[in-house]
mmCIF file of C-alpha atoms in Angstrom:
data_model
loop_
_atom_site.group_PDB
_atom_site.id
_atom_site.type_symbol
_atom_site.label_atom_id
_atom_site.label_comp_id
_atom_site.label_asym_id
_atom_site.label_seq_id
_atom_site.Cartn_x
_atom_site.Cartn_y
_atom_site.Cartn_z
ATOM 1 C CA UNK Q 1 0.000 0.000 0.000
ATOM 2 C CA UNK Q 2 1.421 3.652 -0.930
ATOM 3 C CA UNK Q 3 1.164 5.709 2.039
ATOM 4 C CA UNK Q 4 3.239 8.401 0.480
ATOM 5 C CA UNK Q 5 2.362 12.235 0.704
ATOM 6 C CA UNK Q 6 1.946 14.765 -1.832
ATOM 7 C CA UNK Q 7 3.786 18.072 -0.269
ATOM 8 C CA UNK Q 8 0.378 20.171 -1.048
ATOM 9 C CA UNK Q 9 -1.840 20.485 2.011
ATOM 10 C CA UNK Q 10 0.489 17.891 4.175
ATOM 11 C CA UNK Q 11 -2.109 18.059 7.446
ATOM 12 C CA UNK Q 12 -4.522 16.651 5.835
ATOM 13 C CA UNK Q 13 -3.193 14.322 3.398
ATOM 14 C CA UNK Q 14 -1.316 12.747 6.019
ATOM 15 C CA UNK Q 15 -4.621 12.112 8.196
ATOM 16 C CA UNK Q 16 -6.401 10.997 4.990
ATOM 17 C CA UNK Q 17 -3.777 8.376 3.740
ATOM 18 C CA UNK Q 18 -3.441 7.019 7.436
ATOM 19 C CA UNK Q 19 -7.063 6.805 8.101
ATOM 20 C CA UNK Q 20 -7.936 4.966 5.548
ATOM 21 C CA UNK Q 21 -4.546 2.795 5.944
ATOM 22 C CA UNK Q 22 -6.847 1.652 9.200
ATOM 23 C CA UNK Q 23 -9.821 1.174 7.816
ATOM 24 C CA UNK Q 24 -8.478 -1.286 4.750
ATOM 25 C CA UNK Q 25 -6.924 -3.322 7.704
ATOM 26 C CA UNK Q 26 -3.291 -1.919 6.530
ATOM 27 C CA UNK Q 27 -3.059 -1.220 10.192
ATOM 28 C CA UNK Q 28 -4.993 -3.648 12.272
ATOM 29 C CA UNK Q 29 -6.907 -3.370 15.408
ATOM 30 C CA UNK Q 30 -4.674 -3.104 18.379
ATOM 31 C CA UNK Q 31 -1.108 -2.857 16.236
ATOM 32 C CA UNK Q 32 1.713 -0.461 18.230
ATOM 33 C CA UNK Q 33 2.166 2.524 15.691
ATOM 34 C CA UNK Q 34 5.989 3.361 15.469
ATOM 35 C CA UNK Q 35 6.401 6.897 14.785
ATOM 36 C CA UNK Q 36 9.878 6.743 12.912
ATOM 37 C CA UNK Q 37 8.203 3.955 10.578
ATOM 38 C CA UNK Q 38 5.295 5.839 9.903
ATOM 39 C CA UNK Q 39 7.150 8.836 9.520
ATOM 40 C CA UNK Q 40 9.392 7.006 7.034
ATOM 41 C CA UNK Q 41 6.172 5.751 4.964
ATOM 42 C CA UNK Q 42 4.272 8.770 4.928
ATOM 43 C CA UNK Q 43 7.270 11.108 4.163
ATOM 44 C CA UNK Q 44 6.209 13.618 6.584
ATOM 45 C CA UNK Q 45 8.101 14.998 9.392
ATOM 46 C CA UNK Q 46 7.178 13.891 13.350
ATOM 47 C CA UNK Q 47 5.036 16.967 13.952
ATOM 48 C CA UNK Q 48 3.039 16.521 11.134
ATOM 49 C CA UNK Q 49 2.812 13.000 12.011
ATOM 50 C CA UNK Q 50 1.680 14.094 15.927
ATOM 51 C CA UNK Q 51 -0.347 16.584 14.783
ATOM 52 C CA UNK Q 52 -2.079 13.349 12.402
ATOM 53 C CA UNK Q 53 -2.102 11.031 15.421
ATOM 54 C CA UNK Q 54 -3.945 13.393 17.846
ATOM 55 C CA UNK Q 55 -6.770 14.261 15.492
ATOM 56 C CA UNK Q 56 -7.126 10.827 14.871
ATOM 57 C CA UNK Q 57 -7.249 9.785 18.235
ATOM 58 C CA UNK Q 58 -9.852 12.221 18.987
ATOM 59 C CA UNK Q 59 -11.945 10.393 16.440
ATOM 60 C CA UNK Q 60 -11.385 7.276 17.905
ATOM 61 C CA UNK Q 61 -9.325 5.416 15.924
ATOM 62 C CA UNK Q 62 -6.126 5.301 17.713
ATOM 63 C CA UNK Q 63 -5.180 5.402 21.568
ATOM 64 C CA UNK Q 64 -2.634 6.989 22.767
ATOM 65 C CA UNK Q 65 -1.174 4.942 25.370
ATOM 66 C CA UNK Q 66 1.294 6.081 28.113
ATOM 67 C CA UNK Q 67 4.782 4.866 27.914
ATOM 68 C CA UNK Q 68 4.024 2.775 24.806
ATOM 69 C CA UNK Q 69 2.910 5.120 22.083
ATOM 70 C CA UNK Q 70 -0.240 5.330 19.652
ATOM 71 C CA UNK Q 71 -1.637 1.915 18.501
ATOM 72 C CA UNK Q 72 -5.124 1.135 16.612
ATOM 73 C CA UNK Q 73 -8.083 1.294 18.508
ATOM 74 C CA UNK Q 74 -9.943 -1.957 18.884
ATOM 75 C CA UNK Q 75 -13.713 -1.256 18.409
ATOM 76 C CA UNK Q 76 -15.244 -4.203 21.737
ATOM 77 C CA UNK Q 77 -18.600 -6.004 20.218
ATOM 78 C CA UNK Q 78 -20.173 -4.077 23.173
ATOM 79 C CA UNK Q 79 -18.975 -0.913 21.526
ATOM 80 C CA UNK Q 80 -19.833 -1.287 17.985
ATOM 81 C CA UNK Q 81 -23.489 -2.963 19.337
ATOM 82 C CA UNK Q 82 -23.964 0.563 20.779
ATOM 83 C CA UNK Q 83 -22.967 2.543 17.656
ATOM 84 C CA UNK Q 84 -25.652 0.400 15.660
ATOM 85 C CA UNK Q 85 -28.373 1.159 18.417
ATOM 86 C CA UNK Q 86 -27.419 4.798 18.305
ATOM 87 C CA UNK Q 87 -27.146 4.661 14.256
ATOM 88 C CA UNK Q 88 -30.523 2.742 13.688
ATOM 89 C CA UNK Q 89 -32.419 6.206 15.885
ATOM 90 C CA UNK Q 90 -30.701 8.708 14.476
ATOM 91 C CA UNK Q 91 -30.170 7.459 10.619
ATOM 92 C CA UNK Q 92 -34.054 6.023 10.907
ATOM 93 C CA UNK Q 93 -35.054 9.990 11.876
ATOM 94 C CA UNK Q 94 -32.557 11.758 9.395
ATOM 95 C CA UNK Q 95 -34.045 9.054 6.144
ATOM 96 C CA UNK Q 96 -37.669 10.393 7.722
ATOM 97 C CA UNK Q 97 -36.948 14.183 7.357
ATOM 98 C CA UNK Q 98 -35.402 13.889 4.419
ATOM 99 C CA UNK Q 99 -38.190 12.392 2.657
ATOM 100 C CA UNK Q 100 -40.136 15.067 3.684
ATOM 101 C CA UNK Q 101 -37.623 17.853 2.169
ATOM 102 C CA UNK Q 102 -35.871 16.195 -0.713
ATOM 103 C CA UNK Q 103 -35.616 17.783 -3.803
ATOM 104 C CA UNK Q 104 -35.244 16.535 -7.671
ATOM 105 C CA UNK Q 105 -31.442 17.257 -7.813
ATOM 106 C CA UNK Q 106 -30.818 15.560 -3.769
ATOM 107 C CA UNK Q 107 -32.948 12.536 -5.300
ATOM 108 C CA UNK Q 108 -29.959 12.958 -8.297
ATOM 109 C CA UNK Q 109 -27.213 13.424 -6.420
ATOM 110 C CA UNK Q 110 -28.299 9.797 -4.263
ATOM 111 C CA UNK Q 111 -28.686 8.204 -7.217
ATOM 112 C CA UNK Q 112 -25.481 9.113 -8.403
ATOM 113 C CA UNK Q 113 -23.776 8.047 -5.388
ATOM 114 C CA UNK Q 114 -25.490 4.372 -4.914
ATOM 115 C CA UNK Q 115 -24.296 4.232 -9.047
ATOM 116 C CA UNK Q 116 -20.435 4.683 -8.032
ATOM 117 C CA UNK Q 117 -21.178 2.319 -4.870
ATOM 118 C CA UNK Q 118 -22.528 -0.152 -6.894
ATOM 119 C CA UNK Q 119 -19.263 0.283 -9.234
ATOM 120 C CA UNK Q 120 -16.637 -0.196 -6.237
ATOM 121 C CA UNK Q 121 -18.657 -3.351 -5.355
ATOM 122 C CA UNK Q 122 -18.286 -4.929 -8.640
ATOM 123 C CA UNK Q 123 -14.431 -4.062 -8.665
ATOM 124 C CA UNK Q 124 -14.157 -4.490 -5.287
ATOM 125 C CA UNK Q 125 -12.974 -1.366 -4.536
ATOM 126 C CA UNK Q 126 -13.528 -0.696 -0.944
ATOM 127 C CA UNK Q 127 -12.203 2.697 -0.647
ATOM 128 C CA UNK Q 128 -14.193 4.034 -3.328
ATOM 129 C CA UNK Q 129 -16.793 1.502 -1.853
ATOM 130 C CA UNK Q 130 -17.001 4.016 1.553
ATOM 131 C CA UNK Q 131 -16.238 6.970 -0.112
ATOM 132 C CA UNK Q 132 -19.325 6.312 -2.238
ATOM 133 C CA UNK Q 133 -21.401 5.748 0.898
ATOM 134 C CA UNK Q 134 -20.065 8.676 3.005
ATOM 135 C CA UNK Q 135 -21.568 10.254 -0.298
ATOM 136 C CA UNK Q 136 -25.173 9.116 -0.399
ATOM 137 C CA UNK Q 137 -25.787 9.643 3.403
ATOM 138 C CA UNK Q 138 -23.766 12.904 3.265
ATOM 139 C CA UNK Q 139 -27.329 14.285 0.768
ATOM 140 C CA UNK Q 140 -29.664 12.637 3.529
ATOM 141 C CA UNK Q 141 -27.696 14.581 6.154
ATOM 142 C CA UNK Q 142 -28.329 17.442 3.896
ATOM 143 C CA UNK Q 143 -31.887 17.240 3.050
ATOM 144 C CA UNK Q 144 -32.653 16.012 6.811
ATOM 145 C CA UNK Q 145 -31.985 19.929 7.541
ATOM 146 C CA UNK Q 146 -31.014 18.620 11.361
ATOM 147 C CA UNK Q 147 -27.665 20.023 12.066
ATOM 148 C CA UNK Q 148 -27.789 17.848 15.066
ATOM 149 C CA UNK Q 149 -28.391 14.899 13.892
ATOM 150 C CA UNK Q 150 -25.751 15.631 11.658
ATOM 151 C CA UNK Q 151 -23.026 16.422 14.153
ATOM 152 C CA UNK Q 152 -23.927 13.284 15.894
ATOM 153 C CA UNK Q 153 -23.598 11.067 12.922
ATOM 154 C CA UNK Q 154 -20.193 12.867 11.806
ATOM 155 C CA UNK Q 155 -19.003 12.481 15.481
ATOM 156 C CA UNK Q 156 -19.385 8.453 14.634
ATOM 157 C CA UNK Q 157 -18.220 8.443 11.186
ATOM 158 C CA UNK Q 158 -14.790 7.332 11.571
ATOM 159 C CA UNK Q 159 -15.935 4.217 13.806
ATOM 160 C CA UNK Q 160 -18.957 3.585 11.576
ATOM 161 C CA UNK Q 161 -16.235 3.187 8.483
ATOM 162 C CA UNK Q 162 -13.994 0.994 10.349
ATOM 163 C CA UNK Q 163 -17.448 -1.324 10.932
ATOM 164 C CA UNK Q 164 -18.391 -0.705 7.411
ATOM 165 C CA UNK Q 165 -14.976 -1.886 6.046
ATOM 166 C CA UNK Q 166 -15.378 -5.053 8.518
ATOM 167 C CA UNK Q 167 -18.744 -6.006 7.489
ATOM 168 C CA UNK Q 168 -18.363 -5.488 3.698
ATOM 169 C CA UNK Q 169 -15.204 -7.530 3.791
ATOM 170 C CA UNK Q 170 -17.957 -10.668 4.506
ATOM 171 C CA UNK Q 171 -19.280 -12.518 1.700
ATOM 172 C CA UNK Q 172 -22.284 -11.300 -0.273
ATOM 173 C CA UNK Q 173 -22.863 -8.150 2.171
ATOM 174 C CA UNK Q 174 -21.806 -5.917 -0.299
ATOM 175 C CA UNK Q 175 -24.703 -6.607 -2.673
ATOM 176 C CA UNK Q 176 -27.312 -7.293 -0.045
ATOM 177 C CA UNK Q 177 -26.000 -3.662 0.683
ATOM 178 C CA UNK Q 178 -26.910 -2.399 -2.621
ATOM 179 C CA UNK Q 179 -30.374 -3.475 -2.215
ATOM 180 C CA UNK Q 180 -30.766 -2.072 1.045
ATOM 181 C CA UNK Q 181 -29.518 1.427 -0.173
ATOM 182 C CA UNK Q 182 -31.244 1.138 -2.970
ATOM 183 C CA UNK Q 183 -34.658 0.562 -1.036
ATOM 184 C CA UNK Q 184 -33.695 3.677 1.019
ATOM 185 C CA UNK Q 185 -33.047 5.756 -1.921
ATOM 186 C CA UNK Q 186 -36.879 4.778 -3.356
ATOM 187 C CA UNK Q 187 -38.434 5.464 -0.259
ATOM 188 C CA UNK Q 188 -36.604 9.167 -0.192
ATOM 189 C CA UNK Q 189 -37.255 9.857 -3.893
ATOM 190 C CA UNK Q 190 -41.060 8.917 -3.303
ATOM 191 C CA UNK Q 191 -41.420 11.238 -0.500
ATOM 192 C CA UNK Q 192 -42.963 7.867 1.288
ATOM 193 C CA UNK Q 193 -41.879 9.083 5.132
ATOM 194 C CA UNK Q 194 -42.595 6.044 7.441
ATOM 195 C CA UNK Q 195 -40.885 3.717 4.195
ATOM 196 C CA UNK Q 196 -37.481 5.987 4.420
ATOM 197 C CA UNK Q 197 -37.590 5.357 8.359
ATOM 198 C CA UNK Q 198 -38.108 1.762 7.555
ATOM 199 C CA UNK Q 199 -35.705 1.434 4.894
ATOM 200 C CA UNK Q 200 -32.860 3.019 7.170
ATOM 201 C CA UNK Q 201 -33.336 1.082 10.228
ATOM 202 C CA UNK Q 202 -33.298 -2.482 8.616
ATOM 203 C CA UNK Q 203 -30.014 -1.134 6.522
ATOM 204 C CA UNK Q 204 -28.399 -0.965 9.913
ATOM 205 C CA UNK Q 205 -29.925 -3.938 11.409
ATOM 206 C CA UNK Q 206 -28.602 -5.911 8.651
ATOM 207 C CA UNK Q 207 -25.308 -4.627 9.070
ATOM 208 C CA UNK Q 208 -25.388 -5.075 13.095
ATOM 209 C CA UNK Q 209 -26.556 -8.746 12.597
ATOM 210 C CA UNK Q 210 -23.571 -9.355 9.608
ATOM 211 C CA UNK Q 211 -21.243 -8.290 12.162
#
């Protein structure tokens, strides 16, 4: 994996690249995080690479342990059962106000989105595969007009991603995925309230019982 930097906005190239070294499994759960290594692979100096680690530990992806450095945060089943919970209430809610407030060019942009999903899938591309995600619930966020509900969901996203990346690795999720987005997207573009609610909910169900 190429974990090298571009010189152009370092800060966040650096947390970019590394966060998404995580969530492939480059880095697994629980693995000691050298800082002269990482350093050495990103090509960035140690206070870039500090200022990289805090922010990520602040979303949860890495703990900083005393006397023994950064490692990868291991996500507990008890943890990650919790995140669904919380996920199923407040993505159930935001699929519900967005159906109420959606426009013709959201409905677009969602369509779009689940298209490119459904285009990592089949190459089996999983960055692109979350990217394309973070994408289609980023215009539900949007149209849900509830900043927070928003905040709350963005405060998870990180942690959601590393689940995501876990789940999707299983056989067949990914396209049992596709039709659960895909019944989420019909329910938003048809206005149909208690169907988007629906829709949501059993999306992360499924993905809570696959993990």
């Amino acid at each position: 994996m190429d974990l090298k930097v571009s010189p152009q906005t370092v800060q966040l190239e650096t947390a970019r690249k590394l966060r998404a070294a995580i969530m492939t499994g480059h880095f697994k759960p629980g693995e000691r995080l050298v800082e002269t290594s990482l350093c050495e692979q990103l090509g960035v100096s140690r206070t870039s690479l500090r200022e990289t680690l805090r922010m990520l530990a602040a979303e949860k992806l890495i703990v900083m342990n005393p006397n023994r450095g950064p490692s990868v945060a291991i996500i507990s089943w008890e943890e990650a059962d919790q995140i669904y919970h919380v996920r199923a209430i407040l993505e159930g809610e935001m699929a519900a106000l967005a159906a109420k407030r959606v426009k013709d060019t959201d409905v677009e942009e969602m369509h779009a989105a689940l298209k490119h999903f459904e285009e990592a899938v089949a190459a089996s591309d999983t960055l692109i595969r979350l990217s394309a995600t973070t994408d289609f619930y980023e215009v539900i966020i949007r149209c849900s007009d509830n900043h927070i509900i928003g905040d709350l969901i963005h405060g998870l996203h990180a942690r959601i991603n590393c689940l995501r990346s876990r789940t999707m690795a299983s056989p067949g999720r990914p396209r049992h995925s596709i039709k659960e987005m895909t019944a989420l997207y019909a329910a938003i573009a048809a206005r149909d309230v208690r169907g988007a609610r629906a829709a949501a909910v059993a999306h992360v169900q499924a993905a809570r019982d696959e993990a």
